[in-house]
Coordinates of N, CA and C in Angstrom, one line a residue:
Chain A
X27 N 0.8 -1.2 0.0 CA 0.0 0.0 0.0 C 0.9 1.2 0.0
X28 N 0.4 2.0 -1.0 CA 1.3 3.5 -0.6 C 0.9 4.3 0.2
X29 N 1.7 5.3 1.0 CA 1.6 6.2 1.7 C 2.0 7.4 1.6
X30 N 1.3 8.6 1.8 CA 2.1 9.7 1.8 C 1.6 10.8 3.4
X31 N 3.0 11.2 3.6 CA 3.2 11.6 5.3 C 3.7 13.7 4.5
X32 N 2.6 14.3 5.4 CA 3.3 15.7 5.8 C 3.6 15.8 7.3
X33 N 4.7 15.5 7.2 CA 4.7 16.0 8.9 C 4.5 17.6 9.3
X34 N 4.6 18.7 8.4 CA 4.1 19.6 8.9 C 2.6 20.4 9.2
X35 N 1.9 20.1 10.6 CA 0.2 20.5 10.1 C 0.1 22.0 9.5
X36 N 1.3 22.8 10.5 CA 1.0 24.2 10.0 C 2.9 24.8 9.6
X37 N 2.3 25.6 9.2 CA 3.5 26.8 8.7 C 3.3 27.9 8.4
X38 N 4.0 29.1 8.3 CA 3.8 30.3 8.5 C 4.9 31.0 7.6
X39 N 4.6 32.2 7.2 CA 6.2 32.7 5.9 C 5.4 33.7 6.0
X40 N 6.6 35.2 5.5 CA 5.9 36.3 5.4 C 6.3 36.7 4.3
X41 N 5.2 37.6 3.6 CA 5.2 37.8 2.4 C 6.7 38.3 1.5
X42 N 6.4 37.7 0.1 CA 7.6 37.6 -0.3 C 8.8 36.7 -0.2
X43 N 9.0 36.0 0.8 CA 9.8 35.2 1.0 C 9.6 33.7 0.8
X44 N 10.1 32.8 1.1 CA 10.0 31.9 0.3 C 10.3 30.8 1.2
X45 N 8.9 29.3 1.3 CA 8.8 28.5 2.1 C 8.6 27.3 1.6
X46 N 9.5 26.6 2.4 CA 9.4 24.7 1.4 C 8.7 23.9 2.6
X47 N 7.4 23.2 1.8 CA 6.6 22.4 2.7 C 7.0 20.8 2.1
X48 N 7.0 19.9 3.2 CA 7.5 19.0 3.1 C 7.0 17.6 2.8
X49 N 7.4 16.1 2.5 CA 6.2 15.4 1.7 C 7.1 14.3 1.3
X50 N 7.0 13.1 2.1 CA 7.7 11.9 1.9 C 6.5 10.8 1.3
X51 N 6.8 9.7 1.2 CA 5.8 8.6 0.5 C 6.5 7.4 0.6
X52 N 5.6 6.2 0.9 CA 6.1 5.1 0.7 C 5.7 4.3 -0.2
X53 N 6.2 3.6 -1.3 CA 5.2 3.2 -2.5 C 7.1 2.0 -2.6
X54 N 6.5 0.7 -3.2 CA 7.4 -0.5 -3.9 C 7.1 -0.2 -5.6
X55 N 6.3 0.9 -6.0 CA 6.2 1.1 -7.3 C 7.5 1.5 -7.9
X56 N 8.2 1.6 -9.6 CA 8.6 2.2 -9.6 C 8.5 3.6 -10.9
X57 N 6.9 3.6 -11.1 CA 6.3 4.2 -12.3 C 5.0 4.8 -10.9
X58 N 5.4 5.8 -10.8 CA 4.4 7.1 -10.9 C 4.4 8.5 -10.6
X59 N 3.5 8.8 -9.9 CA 3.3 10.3 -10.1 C 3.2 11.2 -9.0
X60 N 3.5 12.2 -8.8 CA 3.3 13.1 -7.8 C 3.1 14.7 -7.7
X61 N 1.9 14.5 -6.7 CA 1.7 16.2 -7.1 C 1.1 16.8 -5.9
X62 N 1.3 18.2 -5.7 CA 0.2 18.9 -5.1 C -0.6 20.0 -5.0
X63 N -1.5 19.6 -4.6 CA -3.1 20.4 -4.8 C -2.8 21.3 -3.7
X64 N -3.7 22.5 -3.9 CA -3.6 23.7 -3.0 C -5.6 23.5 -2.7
X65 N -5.8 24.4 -1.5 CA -6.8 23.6 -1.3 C -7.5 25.5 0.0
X66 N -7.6 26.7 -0.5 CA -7.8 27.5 -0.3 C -9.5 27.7 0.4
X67 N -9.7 28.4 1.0 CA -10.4 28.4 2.2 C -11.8 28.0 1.3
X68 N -12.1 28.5 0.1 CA -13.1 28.3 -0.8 C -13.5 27.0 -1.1
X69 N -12.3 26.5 -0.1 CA -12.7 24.8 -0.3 C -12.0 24.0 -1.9
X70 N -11.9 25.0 -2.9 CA -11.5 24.0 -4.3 C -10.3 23.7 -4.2
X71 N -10.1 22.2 -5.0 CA -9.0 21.7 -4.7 C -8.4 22.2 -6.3
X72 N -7.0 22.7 -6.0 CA -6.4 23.2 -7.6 C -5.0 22.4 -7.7
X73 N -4.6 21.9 -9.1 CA -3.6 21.7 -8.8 C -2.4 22.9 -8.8
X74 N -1.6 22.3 -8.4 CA -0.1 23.3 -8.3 C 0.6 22.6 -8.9
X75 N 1.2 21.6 -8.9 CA 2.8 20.8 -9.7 C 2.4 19.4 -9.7
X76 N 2.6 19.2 -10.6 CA 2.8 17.8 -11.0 C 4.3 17.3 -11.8
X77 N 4.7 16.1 -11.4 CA 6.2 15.4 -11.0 C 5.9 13.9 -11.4
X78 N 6.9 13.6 -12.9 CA 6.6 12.3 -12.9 C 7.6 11.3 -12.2
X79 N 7.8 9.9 -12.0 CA 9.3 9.8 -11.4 C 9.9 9.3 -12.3
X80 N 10.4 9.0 -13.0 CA 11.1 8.7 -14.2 C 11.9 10.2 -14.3
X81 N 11.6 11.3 -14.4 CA 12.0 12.5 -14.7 C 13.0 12.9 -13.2
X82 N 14.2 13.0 -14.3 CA 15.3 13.8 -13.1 C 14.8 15.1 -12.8
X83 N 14.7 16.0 -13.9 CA 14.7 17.3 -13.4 C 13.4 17.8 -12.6
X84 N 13.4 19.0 -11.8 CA 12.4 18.9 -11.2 C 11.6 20.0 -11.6
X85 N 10.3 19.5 -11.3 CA 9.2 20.5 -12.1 C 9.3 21.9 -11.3
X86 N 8.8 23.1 -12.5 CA 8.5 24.3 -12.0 C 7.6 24.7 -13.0
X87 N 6.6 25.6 -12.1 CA 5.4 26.5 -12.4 C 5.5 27.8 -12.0
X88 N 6.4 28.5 -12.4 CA 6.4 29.8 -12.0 C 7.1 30.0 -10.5
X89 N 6.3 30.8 -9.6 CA 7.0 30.6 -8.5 C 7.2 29.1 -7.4
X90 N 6.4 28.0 -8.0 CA 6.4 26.8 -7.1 C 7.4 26.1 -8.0
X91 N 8.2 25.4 -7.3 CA 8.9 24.7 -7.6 C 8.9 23.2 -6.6
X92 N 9.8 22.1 -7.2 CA 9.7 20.7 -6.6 C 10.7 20.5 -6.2
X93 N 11.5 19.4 -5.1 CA 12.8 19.1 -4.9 C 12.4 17.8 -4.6
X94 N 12.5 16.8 -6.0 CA 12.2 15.5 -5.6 C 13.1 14.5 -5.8
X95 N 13.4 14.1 -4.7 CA 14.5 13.2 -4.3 C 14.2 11.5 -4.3
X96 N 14.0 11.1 -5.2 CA 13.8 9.6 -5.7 C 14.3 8.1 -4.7
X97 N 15.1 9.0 -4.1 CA 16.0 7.6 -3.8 C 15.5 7.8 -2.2
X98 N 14.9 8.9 -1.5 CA 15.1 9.4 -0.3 C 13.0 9.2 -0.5
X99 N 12.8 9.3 -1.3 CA 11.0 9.3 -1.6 C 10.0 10.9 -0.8
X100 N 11.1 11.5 -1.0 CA 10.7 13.1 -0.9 C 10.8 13.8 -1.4
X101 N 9.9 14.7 -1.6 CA 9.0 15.6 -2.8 C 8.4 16.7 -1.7
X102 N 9.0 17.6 -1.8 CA 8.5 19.2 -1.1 C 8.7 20.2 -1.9
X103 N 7.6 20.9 -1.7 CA 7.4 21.7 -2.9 C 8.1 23.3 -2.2
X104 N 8.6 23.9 -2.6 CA 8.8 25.1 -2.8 C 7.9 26.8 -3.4
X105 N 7.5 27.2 -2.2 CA 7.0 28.6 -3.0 C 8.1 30.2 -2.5
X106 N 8.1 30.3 -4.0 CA 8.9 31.8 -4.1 C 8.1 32.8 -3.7
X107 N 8.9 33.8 -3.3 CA 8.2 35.3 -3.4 C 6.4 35.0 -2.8
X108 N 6.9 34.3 -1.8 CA 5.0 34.3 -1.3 C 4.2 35.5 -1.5
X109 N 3.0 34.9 -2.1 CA 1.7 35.8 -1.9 C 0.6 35.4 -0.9
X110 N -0.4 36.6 -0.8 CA -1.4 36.7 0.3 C -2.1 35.7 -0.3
X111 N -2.5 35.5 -1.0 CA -3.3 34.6 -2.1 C -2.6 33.0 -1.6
X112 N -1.4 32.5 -1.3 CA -0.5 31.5 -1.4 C -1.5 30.9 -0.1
X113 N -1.7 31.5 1.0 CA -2.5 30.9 1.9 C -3.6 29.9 2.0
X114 N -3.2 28.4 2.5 CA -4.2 27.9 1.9 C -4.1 26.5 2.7
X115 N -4.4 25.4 2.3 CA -4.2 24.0 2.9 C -3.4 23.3 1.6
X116 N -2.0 22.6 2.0 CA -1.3 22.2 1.1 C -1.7 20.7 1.0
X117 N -2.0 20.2 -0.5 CA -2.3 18.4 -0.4 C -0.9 17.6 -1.2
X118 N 0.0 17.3 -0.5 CA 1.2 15.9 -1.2 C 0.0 14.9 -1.7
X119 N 0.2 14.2 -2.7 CA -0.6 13.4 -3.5 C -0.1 12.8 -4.5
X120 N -0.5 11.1 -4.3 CA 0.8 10.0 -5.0 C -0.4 9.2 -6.1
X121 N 0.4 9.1 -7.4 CA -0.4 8.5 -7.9 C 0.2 7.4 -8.6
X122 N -0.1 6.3 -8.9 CA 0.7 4.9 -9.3 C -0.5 4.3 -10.4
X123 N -0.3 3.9 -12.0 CA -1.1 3.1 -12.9 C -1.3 1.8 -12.1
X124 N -0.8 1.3 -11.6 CA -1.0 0.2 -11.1 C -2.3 0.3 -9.8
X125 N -2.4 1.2 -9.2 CA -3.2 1.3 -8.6 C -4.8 1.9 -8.9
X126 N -4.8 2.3 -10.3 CA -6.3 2.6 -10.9 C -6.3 3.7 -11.2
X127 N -5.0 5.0 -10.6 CA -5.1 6.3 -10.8 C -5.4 6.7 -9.9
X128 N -6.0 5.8 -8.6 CA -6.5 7.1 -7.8 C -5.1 7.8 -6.8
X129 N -5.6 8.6 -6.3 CA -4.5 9.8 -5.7 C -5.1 9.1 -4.3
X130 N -3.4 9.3 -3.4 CA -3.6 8.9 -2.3 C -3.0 10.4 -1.7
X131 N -3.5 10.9 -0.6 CA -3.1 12.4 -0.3 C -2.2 12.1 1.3
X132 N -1.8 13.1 1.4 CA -1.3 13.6 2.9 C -2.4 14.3 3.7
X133 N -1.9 14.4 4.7 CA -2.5 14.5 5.6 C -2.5 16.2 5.5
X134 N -2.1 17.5 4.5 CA -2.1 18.7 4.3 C -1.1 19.3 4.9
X135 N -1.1 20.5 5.0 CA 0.2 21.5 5.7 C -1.0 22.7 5.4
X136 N -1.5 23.3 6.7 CA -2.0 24.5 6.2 C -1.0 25.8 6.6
X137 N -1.1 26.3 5.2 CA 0.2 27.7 4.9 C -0.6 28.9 4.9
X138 N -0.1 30.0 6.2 CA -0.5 30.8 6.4 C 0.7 32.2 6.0
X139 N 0.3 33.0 4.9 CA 1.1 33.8 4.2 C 0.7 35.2 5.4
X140 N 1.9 35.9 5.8 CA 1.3 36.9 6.7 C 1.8 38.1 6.1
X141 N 1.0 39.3 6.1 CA 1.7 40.5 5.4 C 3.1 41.2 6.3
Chain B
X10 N -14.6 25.1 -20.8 CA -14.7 23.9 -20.2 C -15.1 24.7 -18.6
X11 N -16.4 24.2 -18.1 CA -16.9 24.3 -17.0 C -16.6 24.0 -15.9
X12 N -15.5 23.0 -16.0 CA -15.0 22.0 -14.8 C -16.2 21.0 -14.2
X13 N -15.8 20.5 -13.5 CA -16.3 19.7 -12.5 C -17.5 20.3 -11.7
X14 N -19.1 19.8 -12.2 CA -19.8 20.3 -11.3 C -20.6 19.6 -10.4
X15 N -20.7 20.0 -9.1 CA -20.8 19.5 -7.9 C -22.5 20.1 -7.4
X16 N -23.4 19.7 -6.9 CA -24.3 20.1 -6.4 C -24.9 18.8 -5.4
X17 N -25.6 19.5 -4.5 CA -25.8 21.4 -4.1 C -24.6 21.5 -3.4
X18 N -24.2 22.5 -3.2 CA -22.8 22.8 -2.5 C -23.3 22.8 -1.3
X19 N -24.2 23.0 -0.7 CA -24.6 22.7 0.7 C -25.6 22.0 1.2
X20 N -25.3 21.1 1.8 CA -26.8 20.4 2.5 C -27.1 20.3 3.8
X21 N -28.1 20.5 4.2 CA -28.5 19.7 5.9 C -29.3 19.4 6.1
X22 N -29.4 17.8 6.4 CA -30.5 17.0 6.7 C -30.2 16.1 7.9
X23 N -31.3 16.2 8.1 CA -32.2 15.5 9.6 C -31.4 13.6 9.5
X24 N -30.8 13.2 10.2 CA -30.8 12.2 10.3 C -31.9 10.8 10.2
X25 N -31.4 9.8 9.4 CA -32.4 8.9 9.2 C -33.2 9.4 7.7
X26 N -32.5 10.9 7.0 CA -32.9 11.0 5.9 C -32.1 10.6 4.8
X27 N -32.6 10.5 3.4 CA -31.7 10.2 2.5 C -31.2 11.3 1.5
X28 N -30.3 11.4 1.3 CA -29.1 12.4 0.9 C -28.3 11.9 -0.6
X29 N -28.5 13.1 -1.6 CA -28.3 12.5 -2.8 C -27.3 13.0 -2.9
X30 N -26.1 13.4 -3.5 CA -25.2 14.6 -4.0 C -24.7 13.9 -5.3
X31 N -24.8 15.0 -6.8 CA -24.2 15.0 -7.8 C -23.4 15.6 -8.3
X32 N -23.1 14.9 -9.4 CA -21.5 15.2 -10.1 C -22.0 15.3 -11.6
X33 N -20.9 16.3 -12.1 CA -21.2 16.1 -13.6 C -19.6 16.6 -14.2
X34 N -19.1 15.3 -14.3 CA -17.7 15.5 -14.8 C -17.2 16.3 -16.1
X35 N -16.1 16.5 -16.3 CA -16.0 17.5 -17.5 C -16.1 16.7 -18.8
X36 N -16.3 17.6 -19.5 CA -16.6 16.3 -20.5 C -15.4 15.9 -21.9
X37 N -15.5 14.9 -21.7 CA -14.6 14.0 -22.5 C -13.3 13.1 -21.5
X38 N -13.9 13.2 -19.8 CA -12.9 12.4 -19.3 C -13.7 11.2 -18.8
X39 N -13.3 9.7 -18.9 CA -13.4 8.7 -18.8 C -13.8 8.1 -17.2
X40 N -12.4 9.2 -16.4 CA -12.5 8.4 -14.7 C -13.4 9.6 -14.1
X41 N -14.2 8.8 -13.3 CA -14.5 9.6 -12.1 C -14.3 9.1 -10.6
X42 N -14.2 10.2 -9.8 CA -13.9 9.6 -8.8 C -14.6 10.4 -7.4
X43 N -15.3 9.6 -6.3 CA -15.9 10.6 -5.4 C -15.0 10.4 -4.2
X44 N -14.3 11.5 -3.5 CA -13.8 11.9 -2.4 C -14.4 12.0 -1.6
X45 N -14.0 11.7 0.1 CA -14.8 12.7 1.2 C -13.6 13.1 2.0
X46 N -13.6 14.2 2.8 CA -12.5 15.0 3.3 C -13.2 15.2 4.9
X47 N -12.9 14.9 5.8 CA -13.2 14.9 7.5 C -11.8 15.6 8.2
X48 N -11.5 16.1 8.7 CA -10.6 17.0 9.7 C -10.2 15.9 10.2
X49 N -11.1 14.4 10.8 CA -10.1 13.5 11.6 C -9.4 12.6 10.3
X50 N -10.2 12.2 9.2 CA -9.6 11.3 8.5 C -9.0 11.9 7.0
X51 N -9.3 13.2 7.0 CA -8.4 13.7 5.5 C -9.1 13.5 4.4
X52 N -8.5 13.3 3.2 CA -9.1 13.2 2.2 C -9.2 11.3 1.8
X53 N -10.5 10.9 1.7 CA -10.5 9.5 1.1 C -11.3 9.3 0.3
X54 N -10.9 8.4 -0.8 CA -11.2 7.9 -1.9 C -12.4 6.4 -1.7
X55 N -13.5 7.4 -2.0 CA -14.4 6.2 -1.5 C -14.9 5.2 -2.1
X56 N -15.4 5.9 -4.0 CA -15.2 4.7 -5.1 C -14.7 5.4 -6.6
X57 N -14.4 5.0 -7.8 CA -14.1 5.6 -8.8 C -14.6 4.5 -9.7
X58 N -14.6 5.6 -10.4 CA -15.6 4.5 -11.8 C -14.3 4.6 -13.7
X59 N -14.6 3.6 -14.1 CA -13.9 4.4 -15.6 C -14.8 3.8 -16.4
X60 N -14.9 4.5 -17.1 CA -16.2 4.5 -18.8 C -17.5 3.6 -18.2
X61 N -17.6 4.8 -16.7 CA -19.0 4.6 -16.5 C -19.5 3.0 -15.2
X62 N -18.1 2.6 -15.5 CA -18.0 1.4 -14.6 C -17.6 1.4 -12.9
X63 N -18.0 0.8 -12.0 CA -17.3 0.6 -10.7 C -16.1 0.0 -10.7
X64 N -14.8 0.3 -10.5 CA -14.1 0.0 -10.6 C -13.5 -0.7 -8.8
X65 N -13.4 0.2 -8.2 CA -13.3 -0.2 -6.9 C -13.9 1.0 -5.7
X66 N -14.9 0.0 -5.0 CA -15.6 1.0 -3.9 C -15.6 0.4 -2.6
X67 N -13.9 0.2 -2.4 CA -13.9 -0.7 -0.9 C -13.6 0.4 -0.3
X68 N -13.7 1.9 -0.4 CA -13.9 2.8 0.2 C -15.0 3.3 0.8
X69 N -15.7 2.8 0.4 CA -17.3 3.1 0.7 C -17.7 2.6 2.2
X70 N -17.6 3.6 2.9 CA -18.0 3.0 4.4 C -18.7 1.9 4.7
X71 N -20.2 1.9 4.4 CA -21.1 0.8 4.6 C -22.1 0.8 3.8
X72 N -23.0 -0.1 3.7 CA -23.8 -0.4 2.9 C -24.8 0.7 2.8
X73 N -24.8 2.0 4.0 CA -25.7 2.8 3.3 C -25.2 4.0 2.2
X74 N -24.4 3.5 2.0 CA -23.9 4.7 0.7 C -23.9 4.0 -0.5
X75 N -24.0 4.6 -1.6 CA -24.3 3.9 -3.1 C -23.4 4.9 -4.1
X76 N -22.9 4.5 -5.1 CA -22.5 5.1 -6.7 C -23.3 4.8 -7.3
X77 N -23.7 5.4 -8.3 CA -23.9 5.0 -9.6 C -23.7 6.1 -10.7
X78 N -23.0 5.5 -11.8 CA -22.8 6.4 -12.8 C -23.7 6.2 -14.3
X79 N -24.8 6.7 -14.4 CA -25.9 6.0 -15.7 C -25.1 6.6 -16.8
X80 N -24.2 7.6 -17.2 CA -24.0 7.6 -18.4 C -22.5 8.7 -18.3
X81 N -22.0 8.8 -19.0 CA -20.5 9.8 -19.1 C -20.4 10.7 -18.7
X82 N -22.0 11.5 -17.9 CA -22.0 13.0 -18.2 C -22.3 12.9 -16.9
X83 N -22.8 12.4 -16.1 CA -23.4 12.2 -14.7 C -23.4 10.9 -13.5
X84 N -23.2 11.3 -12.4 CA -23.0 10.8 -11.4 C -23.6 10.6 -10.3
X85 N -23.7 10.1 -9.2 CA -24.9 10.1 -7.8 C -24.0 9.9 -6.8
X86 N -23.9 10.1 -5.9 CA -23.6 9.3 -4.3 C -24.6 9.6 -3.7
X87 N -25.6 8.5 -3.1 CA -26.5 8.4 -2.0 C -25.9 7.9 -1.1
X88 N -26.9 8.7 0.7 CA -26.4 7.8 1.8 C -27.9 7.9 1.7
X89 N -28.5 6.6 2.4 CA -29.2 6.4 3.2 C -29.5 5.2 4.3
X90 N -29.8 5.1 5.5 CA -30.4 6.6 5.9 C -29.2 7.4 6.2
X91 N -29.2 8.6 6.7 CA -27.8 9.5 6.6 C -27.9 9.5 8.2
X92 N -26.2 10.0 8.8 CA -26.1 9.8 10.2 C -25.3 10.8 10.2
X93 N -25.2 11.5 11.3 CA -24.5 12.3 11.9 C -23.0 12.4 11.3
X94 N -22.6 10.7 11.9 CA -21.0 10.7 11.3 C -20.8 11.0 9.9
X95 N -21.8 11.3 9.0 CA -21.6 11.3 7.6 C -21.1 12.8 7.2
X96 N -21.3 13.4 8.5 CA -21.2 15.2 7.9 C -19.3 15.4 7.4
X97 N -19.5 16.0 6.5 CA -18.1 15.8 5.4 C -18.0 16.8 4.7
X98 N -16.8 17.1 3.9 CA -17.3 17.5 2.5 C -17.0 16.2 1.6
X99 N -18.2 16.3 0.4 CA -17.5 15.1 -0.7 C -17.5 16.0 -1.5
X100 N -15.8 15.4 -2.4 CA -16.0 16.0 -3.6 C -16.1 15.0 -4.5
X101 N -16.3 15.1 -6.1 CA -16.1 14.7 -7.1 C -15.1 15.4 -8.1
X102 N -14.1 14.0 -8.9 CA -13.1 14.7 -9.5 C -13.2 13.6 -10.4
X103 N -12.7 14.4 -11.4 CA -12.5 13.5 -13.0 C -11.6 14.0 -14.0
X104 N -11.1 12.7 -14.3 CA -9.6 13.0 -15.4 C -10.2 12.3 -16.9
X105 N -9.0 12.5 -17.8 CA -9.2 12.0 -19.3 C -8.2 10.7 -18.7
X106 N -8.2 9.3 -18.8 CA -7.1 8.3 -18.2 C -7.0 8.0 -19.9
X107 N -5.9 7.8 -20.2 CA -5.5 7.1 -21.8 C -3.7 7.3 -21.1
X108 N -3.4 7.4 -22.7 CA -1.8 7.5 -22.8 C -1.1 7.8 -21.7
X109 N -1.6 9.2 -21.6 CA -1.0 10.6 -20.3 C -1.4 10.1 -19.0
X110 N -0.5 9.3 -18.6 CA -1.0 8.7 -17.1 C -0.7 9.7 -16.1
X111 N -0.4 10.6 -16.2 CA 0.1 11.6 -15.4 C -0.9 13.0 -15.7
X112 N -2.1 12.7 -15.9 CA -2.8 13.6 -16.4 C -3.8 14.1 -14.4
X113 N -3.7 15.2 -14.4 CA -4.1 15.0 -12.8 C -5.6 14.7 -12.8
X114 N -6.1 14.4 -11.6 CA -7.4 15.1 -11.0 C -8.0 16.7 -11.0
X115 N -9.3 16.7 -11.9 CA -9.8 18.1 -12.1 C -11.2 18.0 -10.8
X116 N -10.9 18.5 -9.6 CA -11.8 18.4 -8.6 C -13.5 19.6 -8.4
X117 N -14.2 18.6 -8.3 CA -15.4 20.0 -8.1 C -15.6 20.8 -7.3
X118 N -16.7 21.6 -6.9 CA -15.9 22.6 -5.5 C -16.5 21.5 -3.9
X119 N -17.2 20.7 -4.2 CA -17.2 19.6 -2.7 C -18.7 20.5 -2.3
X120 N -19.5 19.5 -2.1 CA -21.0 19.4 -1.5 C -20.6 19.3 0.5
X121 N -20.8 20.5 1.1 CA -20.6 19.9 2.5 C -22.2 20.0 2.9
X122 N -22.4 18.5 3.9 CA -23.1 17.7 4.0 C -23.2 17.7 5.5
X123 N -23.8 18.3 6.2 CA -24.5 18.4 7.7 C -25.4 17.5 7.8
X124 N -25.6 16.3 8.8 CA -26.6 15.6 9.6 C -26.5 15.9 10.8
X125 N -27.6 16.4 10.8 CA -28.1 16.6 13.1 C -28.7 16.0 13.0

């Protein structure tokens, strides 16, 4: 069975600066996928980055970035230049073909961006 | 493309009632899949369907909750009767599954579901 662990519930950064939330997984797969959803008080869940593992380099979307370390099964995502907007509930999320596609989540990190 | 839509975004009903909540995935994607999200248990995957089918719904609490998916465009989760512990948000989310296995989850905004 796969797992994915955020050990941080909460975190805090002030604007502009730049905070890396954290996101390990345990999977015997060696084909799949990883990503995470942001999940803002409005309730919708959006994605932010998606990471295949096969791929060395690490994904970026503007100011979010990935640091995914394959061998270590950790994937924390990075946000630059925080915005007020960045505040939100963060979702690590593993997905494996073998398992049907569905997304297995973490337990969140809620990020609170302060002016 | 409309996204993922979810109704009613809010519900509250009396316990021992029955509780519909729908989905209407985007269209031209194959999987669907219904979530529920609780503060003690997170986000879980209760059943997912592809091209309309059950695929696996050993997520599904107990016997009073149901899927059904009658055609590409539309979805159901019933509880009944509905119980207190059921208060949640569920969402519904649906992908295109082919080639691009790395294609994400497009989620709806989540029906939260009150029983007293």
């Amino acid at each position: 069975a796969q797992t994915v662990t955020q050990s941080q519930p909460e975190m805090s950064v002030q604007e502009a600066e730049t905070v890396t939330l954290s996101c390990t997984y345990d999977t015997s797969e060696n084909n799949y996928y990883l990503f995470w959803y942001k999940q803002p008080p409005s309730r919708q869940m959006i994605l932010v980055i998606r990471q295949e593992a096969y791929k060395q380099q690490n994904a970026t979307e503007n100011r979010f970035s990935v640091n995914f370390q394959k061998a270590a099964k950790s994937f924390s995502l990075k946000i630059s230049d925080s915005q007020l907007g960045d505040t939100a509930m963060y979702f690590c999320a593993f997905m494996t073909p073998a398992s049907g596609s569905r997304l297995t989540f973490g337990e969140g990190t809620q990020l609170t961006v302060n002016p | 493309d409309a996204g993922v839509i979810q109704s009613p975004r809010h519900e509250v009903t009396e316990m021992g009632q029955e509780v519909t909540l729908r989905c209407k995935p985007i269209s031209g994607h194959n999987s669907l899949f219904w979530y529920r999200q609780t503060m003690m248990r997170g986000l879980e995957l209760l059943i997912y369907f592809n091209n309309n089918v059950p695929i696996d719904d050993s997520g599904m609490p107990e016997d009073r909750f149901s899927a059904k998916m009658p055609n590409a465009s539309f979805s159901t989760l019933k509880i009944q009767p509905s119980e207190p512990r059921d208060s949640a948000v569920y969402f519904c989310a649906s992908r295109q599954q082919g080639r691009a296995d790395n294609s994400p989850l497009h989620f709806g905004n989540g029906t939260r579901l009150t029983v007293t």
